[in-house]
PDB file of C-alpha atoms and ligand atoms in Angstrom:
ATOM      1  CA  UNK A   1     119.316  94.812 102.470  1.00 81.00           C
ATOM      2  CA  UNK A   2     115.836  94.785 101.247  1.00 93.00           C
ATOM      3  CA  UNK A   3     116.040  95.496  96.954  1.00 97.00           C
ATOM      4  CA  UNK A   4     112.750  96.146  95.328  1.00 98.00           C
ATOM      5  CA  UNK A   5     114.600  98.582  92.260  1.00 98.00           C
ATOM      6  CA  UNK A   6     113.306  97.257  88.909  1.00 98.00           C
ATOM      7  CA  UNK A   7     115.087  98.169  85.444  1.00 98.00           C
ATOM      8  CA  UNK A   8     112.730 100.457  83.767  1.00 98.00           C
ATOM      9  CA  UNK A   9     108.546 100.877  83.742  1.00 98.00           C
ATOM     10  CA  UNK A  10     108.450  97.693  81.432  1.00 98.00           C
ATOM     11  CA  UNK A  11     109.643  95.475  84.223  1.00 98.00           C
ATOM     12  CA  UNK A  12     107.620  97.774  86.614  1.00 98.00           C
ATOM     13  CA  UNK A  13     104.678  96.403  84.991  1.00 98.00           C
ATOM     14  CA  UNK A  14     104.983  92.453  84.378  1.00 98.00           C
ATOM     15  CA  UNK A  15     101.915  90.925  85.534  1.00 98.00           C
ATOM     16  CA  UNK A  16      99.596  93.666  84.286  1.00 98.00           C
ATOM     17  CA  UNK A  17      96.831  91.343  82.419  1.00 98.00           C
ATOM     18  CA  UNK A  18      93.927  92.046  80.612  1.00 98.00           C
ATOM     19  CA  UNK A  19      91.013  92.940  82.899  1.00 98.00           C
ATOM     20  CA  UNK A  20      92.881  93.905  85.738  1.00 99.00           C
ATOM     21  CA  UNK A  21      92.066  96.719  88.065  1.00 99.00           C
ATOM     22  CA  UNK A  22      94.677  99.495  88.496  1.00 99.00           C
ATOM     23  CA  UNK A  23      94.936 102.663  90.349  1.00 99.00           C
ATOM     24  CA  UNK A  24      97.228 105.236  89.475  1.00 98.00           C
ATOM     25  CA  UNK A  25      97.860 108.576  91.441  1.00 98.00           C
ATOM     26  CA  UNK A  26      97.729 112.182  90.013  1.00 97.00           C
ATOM     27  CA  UNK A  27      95.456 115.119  89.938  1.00 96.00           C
ATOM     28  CA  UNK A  28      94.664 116.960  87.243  1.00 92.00           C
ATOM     29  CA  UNK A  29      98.078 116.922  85.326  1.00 91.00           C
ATOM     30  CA  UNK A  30     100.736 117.074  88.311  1.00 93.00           C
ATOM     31  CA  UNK A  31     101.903 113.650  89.716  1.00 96.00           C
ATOM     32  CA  UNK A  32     101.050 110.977  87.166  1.00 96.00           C
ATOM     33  CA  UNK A  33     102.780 108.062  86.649  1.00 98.00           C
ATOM     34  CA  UNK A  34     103.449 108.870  83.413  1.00 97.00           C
ATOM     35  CA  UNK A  35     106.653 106.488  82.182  1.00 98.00           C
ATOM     36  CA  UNK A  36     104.546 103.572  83.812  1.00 98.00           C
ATOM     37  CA  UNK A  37     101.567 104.785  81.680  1.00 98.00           C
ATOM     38  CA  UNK A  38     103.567 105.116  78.555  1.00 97.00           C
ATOM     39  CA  UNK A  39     104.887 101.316  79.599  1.00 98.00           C
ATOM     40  CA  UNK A  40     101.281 100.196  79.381  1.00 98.00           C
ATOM     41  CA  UNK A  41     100.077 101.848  76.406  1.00 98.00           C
ATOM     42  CA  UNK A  42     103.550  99.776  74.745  1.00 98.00           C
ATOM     43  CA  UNK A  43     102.315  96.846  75.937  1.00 98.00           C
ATOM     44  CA  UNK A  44      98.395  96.221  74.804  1.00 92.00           C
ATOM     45  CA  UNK A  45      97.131  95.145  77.845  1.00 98.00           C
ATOM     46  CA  UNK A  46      93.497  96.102  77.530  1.00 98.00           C
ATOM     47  CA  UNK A  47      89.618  95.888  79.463  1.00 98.00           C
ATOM     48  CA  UNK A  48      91.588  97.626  82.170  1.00 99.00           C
ATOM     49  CA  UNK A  49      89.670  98.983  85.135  1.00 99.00           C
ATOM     50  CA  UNK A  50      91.558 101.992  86.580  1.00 98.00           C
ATOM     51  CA  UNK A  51      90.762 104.340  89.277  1.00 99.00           C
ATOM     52  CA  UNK A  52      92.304 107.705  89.049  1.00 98.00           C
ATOM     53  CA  UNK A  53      90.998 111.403  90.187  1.00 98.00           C
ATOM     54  CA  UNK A  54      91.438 112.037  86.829  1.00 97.00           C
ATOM     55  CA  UNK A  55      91.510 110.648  83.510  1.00 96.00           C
ATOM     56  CA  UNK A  56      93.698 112.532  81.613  1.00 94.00           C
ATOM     57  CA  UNK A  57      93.996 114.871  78.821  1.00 92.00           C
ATOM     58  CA  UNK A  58      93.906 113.333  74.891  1.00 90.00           C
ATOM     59  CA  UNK A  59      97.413 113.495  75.283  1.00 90.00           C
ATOM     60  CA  UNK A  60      98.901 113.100  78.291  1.00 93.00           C
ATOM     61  CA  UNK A  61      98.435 110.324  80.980  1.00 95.00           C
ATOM     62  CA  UNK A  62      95.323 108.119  80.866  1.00 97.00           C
ATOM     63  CA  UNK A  63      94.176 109.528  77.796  1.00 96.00           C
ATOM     64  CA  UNK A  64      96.836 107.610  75.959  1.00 97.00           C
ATOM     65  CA  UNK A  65      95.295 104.650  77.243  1.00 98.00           C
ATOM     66  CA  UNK A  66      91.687 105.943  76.415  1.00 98.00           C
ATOM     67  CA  UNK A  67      93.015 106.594  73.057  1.00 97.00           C
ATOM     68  CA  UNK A  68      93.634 103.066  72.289  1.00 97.00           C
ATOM     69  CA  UNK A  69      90.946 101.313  73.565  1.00 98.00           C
ATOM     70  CA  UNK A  70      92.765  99.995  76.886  1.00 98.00           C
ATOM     71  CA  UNK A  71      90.438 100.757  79.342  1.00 98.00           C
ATOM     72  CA  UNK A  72      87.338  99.874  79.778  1.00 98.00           C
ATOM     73  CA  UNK A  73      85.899 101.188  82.998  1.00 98.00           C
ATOM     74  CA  UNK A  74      87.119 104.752  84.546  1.00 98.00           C
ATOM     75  CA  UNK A  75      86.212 105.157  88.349  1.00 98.00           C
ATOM     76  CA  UNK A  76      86.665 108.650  88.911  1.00 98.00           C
ATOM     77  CA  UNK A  77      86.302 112.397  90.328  1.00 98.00           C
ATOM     78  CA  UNK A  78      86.985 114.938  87.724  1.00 96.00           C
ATOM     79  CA  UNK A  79      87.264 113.734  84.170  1.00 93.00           C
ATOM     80  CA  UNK A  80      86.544 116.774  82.404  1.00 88.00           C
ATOM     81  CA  UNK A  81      88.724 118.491  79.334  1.00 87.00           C
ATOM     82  CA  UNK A  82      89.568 115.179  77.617  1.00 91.00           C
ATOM     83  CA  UNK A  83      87.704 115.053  74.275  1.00 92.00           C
ATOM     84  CA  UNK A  84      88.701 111.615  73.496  1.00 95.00           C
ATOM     85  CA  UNK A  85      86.968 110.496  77.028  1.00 96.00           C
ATOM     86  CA  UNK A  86      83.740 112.368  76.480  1.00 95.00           C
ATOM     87  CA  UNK A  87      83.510 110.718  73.106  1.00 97.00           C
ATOM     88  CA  UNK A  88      84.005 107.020  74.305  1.00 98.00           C
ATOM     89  CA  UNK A  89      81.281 107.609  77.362  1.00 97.00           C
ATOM     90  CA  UNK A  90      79.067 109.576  75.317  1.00 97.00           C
ATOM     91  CA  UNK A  91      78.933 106.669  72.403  1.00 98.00           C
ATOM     92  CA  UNK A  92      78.573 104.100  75.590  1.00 97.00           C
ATOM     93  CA  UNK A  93      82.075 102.349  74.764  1.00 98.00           C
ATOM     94  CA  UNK A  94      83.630 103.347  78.042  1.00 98.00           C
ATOM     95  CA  UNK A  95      81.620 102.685  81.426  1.00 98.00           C
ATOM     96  CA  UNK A  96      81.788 105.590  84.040  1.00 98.00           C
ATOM     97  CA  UNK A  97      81.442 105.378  87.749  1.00 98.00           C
ATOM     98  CA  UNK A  98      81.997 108.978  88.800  1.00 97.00           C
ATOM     99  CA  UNK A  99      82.583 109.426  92.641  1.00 98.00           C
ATOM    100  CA  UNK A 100      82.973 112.390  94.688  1.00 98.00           C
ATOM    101  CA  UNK A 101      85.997 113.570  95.515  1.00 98.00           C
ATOM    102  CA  UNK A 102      86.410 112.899  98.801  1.00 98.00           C
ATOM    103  CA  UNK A 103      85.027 109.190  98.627  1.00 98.00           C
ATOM    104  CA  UNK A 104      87.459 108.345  96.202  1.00 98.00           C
ATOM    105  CA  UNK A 105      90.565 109.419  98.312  1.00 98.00           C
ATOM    106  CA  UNK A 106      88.795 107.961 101.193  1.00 98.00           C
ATOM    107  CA  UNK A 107      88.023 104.329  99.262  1.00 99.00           C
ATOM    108  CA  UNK A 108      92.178 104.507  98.495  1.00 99.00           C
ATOM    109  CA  UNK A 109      93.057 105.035 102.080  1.00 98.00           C
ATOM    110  CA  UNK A 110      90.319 102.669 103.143  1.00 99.00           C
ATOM    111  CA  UNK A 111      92.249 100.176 101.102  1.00 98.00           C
ATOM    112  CA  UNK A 112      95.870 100.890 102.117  1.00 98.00           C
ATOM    113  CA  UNK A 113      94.607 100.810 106.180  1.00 98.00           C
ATOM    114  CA  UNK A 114      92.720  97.364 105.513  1.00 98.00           C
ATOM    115  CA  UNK A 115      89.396  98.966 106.656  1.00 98.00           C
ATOM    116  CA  UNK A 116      86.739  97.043 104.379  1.00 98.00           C
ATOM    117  CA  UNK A 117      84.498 100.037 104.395  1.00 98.00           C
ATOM    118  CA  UNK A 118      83.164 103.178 105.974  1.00 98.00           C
ATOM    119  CA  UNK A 119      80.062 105.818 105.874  1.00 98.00           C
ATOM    120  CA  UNK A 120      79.902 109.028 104.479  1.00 98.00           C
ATOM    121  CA  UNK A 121      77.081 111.591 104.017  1.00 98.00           C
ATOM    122  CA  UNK A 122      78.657 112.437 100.689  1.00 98.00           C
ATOM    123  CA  UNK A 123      76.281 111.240  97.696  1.00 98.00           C
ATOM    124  CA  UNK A 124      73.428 110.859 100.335  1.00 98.00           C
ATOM    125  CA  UNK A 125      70.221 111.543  98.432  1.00 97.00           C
ATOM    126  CA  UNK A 126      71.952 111.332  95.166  1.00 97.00           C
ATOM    127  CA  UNK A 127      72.544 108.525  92.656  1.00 96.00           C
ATOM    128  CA  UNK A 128      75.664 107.867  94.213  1.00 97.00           C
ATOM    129  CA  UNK A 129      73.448 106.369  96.576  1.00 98.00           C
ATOM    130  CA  UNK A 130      71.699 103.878  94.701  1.00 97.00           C
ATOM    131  CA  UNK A 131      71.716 100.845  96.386  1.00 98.00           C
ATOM    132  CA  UNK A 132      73.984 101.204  99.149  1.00 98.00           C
ATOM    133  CA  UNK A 133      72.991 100.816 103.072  1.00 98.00           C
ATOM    134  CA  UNK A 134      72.174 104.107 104.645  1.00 98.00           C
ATOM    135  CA  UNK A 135      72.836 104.717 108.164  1.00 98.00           C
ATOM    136  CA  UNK A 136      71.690 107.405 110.787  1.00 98.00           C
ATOM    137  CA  UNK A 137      74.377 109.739 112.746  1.00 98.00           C
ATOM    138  CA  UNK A 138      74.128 112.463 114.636  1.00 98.00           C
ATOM    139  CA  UNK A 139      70.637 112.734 113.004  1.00 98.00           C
ATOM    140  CA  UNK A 140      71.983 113.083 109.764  1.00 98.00           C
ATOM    141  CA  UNK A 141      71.726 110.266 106.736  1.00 98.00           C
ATOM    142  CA  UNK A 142      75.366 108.730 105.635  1.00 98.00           C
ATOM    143  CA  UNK A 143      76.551 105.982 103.197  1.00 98.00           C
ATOM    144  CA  UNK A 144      78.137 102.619 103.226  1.00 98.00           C
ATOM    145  CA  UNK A 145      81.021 103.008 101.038  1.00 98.00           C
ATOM    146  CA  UNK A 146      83.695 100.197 100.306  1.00 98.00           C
ATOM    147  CA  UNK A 147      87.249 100.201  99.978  1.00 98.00           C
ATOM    148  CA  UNK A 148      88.623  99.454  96.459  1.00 98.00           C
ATOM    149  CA  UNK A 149      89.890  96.343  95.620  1.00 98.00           C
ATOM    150  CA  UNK A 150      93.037  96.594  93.112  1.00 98.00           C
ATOM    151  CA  UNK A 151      95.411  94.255  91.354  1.00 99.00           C
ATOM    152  CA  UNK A 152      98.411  97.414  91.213  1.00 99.00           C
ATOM    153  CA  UNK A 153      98.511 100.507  92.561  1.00 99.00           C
ATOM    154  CA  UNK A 154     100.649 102.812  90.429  1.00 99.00           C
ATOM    155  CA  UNK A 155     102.259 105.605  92.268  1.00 99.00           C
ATOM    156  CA  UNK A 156     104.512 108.567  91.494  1.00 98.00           C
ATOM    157  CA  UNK A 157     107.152 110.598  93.665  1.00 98.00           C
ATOM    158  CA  UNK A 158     109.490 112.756  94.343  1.00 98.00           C
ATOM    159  CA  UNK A 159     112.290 110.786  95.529  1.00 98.00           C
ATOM    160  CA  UNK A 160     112.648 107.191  97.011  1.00 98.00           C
ATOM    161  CA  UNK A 161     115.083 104.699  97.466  1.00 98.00           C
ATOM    162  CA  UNK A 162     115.675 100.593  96.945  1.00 98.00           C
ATOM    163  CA  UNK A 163     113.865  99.555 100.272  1.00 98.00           C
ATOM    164  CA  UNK A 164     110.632 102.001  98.624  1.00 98.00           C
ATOM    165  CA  UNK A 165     110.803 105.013 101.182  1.00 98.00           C
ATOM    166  CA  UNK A 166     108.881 107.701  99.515  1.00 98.00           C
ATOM    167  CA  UNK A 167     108.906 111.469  99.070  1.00 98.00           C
ATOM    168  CA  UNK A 168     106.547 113.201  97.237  1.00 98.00           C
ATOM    169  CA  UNK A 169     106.890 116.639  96.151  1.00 97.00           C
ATOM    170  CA  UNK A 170     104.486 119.710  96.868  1.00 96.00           C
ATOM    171  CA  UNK A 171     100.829 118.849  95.424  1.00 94.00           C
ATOM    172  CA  UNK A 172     102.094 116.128  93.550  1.00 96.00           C
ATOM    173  CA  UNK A 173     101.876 114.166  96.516  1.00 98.00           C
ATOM    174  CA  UNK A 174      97.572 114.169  96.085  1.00 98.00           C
ATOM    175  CA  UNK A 175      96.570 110.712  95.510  1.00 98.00           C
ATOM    176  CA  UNK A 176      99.628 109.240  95.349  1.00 98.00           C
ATOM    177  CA  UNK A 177      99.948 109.044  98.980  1.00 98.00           C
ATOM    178  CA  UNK A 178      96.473 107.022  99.597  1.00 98.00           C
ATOM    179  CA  UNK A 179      96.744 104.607  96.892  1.00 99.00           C
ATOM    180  CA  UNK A 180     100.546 103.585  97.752  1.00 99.00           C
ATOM    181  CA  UNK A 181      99.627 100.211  99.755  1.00 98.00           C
ATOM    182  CA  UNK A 182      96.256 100.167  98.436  1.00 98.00           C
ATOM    183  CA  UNK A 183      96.536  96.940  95.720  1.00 98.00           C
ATOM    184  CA  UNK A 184      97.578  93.935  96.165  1.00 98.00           C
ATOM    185  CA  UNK A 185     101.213  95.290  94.176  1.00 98.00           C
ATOM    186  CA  UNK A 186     102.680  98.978  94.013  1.00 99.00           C
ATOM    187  CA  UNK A 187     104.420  99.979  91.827  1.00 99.00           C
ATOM    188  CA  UNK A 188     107.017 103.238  92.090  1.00 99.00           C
ATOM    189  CA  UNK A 189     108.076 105.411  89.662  1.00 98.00           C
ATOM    190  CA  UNK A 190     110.530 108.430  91.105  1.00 98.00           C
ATOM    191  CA  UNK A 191     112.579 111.178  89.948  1.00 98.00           C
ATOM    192  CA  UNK A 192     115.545 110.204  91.594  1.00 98.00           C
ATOM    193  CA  UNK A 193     116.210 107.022  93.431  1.00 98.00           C
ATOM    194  CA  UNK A 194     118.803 107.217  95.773  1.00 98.00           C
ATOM    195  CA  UNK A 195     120.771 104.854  98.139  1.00 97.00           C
ATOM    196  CA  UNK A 196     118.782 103.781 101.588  1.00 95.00           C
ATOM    197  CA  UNK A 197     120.186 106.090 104.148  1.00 96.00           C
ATOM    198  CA  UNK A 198     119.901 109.034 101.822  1.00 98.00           C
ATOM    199  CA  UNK A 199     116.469 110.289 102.262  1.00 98.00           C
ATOM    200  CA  UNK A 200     116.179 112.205 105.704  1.00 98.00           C
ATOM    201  CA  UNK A 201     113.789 109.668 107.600  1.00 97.00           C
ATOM    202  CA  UNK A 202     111.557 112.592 109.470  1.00 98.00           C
ATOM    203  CA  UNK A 203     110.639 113.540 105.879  1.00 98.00           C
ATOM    204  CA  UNK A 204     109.329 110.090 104.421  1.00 98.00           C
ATOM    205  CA  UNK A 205     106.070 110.058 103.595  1.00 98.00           C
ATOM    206  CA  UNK A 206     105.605 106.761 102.700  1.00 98.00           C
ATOM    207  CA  UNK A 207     107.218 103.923 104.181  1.00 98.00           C
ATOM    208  CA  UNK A 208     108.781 101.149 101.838  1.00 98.00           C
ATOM    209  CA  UNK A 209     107.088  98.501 103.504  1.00 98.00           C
ATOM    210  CA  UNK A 210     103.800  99.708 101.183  1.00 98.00           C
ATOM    211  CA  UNK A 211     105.818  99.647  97.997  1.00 98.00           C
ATOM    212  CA  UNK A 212     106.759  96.331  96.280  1.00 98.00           C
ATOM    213  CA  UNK A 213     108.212  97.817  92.731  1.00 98.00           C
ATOM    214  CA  UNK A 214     110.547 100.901  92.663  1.00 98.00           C
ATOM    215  CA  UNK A 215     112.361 102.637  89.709  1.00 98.00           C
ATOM    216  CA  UNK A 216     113.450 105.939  88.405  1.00 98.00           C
ATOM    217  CA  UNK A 217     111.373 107.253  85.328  1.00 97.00           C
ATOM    218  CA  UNK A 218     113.652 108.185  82.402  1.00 96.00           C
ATOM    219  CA  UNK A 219     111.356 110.786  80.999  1.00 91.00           C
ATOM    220  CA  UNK A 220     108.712 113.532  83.294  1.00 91.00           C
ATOM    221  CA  UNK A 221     106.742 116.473  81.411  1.00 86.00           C
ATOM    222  CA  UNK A 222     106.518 119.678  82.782  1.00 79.00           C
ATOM    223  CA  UNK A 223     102.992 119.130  82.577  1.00 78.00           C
ATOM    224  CA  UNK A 224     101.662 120.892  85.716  1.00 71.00           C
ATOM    225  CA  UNK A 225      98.345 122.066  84.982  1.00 68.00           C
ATOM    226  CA  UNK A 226      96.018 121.353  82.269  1.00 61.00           C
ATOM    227  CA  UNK A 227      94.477 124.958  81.669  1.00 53.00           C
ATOM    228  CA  UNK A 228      97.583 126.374  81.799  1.00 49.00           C
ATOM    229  CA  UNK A 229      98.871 124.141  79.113  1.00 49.00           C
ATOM    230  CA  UNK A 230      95.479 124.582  76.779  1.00 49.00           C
ATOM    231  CA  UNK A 231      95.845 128.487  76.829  1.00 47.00           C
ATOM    232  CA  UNK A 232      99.305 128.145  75.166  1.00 44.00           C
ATOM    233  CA  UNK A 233      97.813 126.034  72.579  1.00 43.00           C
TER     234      UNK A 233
HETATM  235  C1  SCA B 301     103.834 120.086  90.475  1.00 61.51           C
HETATM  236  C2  SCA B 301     104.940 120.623  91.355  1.00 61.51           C
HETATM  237  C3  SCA B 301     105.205 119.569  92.449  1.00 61.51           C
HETATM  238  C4  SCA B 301     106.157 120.735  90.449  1.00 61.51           C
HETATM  239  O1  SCA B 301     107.292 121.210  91.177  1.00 61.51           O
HETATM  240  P1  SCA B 301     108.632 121.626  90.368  1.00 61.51           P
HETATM  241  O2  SCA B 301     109.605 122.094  91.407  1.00 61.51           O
HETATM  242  O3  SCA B 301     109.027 120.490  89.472  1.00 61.51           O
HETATM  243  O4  SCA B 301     108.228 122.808  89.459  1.00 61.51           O
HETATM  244  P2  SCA B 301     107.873 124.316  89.893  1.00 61.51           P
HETATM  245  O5  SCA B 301     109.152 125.112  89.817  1.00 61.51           O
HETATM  246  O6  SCA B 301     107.102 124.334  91.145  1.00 61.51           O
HETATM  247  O7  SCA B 301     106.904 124.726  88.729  1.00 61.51           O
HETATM  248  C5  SCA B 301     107.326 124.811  87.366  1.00 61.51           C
HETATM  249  C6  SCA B 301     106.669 125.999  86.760  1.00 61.51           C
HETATM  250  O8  SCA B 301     105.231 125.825  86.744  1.00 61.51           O
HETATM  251  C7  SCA B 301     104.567 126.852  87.467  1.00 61.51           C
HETATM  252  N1  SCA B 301     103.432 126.270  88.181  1.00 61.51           N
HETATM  253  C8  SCA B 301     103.453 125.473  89.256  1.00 61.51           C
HETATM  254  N2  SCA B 301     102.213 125.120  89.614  1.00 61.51           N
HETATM  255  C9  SCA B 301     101.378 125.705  88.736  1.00 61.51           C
HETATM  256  C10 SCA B 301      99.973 125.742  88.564  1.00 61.51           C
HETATM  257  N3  SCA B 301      99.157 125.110  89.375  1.00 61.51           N
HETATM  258  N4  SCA B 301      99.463 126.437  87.526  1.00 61.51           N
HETATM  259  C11 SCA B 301     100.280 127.111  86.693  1.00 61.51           C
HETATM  260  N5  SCA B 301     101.620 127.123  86.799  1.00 61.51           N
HETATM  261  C12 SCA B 301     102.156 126.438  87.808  1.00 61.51           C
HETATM  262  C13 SCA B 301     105.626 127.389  88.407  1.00 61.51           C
HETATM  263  O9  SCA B 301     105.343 128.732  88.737  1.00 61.51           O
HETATM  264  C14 SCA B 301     106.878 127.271  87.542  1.00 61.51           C
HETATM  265  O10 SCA B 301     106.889 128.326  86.605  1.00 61.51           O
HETATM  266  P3  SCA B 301     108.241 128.984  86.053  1.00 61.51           P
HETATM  267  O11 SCA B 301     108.986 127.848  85.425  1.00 61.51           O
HETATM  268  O12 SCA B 301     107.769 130.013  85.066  1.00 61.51           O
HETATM  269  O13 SCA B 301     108.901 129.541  87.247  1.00 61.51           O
HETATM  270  C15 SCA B 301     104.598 121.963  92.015  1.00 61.51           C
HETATM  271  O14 SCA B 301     104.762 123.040  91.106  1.00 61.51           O
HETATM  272  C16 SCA B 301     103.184 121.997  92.484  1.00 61.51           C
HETATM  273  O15 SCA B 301     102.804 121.327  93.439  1.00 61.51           O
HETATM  274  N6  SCA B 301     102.341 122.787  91.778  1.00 61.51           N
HETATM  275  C17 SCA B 301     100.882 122.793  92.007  1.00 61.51           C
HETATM  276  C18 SCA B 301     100.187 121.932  90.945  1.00 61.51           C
HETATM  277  C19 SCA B 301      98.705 121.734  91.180  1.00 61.51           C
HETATM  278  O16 SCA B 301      98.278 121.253  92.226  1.00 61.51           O
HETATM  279  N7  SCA B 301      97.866 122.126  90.241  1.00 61.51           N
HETATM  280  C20 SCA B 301      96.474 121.993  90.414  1.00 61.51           C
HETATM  281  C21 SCA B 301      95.918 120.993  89.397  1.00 61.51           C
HETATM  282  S1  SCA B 301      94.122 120.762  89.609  1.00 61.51           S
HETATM  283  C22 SCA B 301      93.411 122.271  89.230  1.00 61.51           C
HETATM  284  O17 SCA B 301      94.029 123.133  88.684  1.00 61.51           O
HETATM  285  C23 SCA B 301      91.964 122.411  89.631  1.00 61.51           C
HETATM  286  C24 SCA B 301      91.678 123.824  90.048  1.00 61.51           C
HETATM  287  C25 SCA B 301      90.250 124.230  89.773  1.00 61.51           C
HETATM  288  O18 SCA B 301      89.473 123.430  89.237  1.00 61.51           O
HETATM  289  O19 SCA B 301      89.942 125.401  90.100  1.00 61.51           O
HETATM  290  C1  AAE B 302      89.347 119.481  89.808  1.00 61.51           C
HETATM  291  C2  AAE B 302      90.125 118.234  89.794  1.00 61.51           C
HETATM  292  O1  AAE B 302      89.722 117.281  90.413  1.00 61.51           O
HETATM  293  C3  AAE B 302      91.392 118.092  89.120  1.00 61.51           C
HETATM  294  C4  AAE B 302      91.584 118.889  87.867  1.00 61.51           C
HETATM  295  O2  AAE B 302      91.400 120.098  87.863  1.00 61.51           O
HETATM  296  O3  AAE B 302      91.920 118.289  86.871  1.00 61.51           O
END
């Protein structure tokens, strides 16, 4: 029977180097691979790339990288309410490629379905569009985007079990489900990781075959939503 259960996010993460691309799931505060995050920031691996909708708040999820100096490019959608992050572009220490929403989800799934790349009208006109091929359809001027290239995909859900079957759970699933598959490893982090068999197969959302590293995160936040969090404050 097919194992790919690690120990804990440490083990999750051997082979992370310096330099090294990474995408990791979320949106805004709900899904994020947050004991695989915590892993990293333990373990100084730095000049990391990563590609995430989001990138965090100063203290929660990437911004606990940003904080010390791990990463050193953000591709991303939404990056807003992170002080730390504005900081670090604004002084030129951390480069930026911000990408429209949809293009990023679509460069993930490009990636996981081995399609090297595809056109979109999004960015047309814009400097998203600097230097990439534009092509007529329908009359109308689109895009040649490519699909990411990453070293790990980083990934969290619901439930799964040893062979990697996923569930996610209500909007957590976002971009979790497009980047698992995506990188050359991915890595799962779950609530609960069962037995194979368990999980109801007409309700997997992501088959195991995608996932190479599974294990069940000791610690999750009820960290939902970001604004919701701030007005307590
Ligand atoms: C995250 C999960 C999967 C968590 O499920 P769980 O079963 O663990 O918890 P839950 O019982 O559903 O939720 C725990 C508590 O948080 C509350 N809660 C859930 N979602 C919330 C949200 N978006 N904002 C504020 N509160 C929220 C629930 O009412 C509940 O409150 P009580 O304990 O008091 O009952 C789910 O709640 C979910 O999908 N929520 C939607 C999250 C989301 O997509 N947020 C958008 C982020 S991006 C964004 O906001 C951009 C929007 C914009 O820019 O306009
Ligand atoms: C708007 C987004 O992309 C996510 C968020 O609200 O953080």
């Amino acid at each position: 029977m097919i194992d790919k259960r690690v120990k804990n996010a440490k083990e999750a993460i051997e082979g992370i180097q310096d330099g090294m691309t990474l995408m990791l799931g979320g949106f805004g505060l709900c899904g994020i691979p947050e004991n695989s995050i915590n892993a990293l920031v333990e373990s100084d691996v730095k000049d990391l790339t990563c590609i995430s909708n989001n990138a965090g708040v100063d203290d929660f999820g990437l911004g606990l990288l940003l904080h010390k100096r791990q990463i050193k490019k953000m591709i991303s959608s939404y990056v807003g309410e992170n002080a730390e992050f504005e900081r670090q572009m604004l002084s030129g220490e951390l480069e930026v490629e911000l990408t429209p929403q949809g293009t990023l989800a679509e460069k993930c799934r490009a990636a996981q379905a081995g399609i090297p790349a595809f056109y979109t009208p999004a960015g047309y006109g814009t400097e998203i569009a600097e230097g990439k091929e534009v092509k007529d359809f329908k009359g109308k001027p689109h895009i040649l985007e490519h699909a990411y290239e990453a070293d790990f995909s980083i990934v969290k859900a619901w439930k799964g079990d040893h062979a990697g079957n996923l569930i996610f759970k209500g909007s957590a699933r976002n971009f979790n489900h497009p980047m698992a598959g995506a990188a050359k490893i991915t890595i799962a982090e779950v609530e609960e990781l069962v037995e194979p068999g368990e999980l109801d197969p007409n309700q997997i959302h992501i088959p195991g075959i995608m996932i190479q590293r599974i294990f069940q995160g000791e610690k999750f936040e009820k960290r939902i939503e970001q604004r919701t969090v701030r007005k307590k404050d």
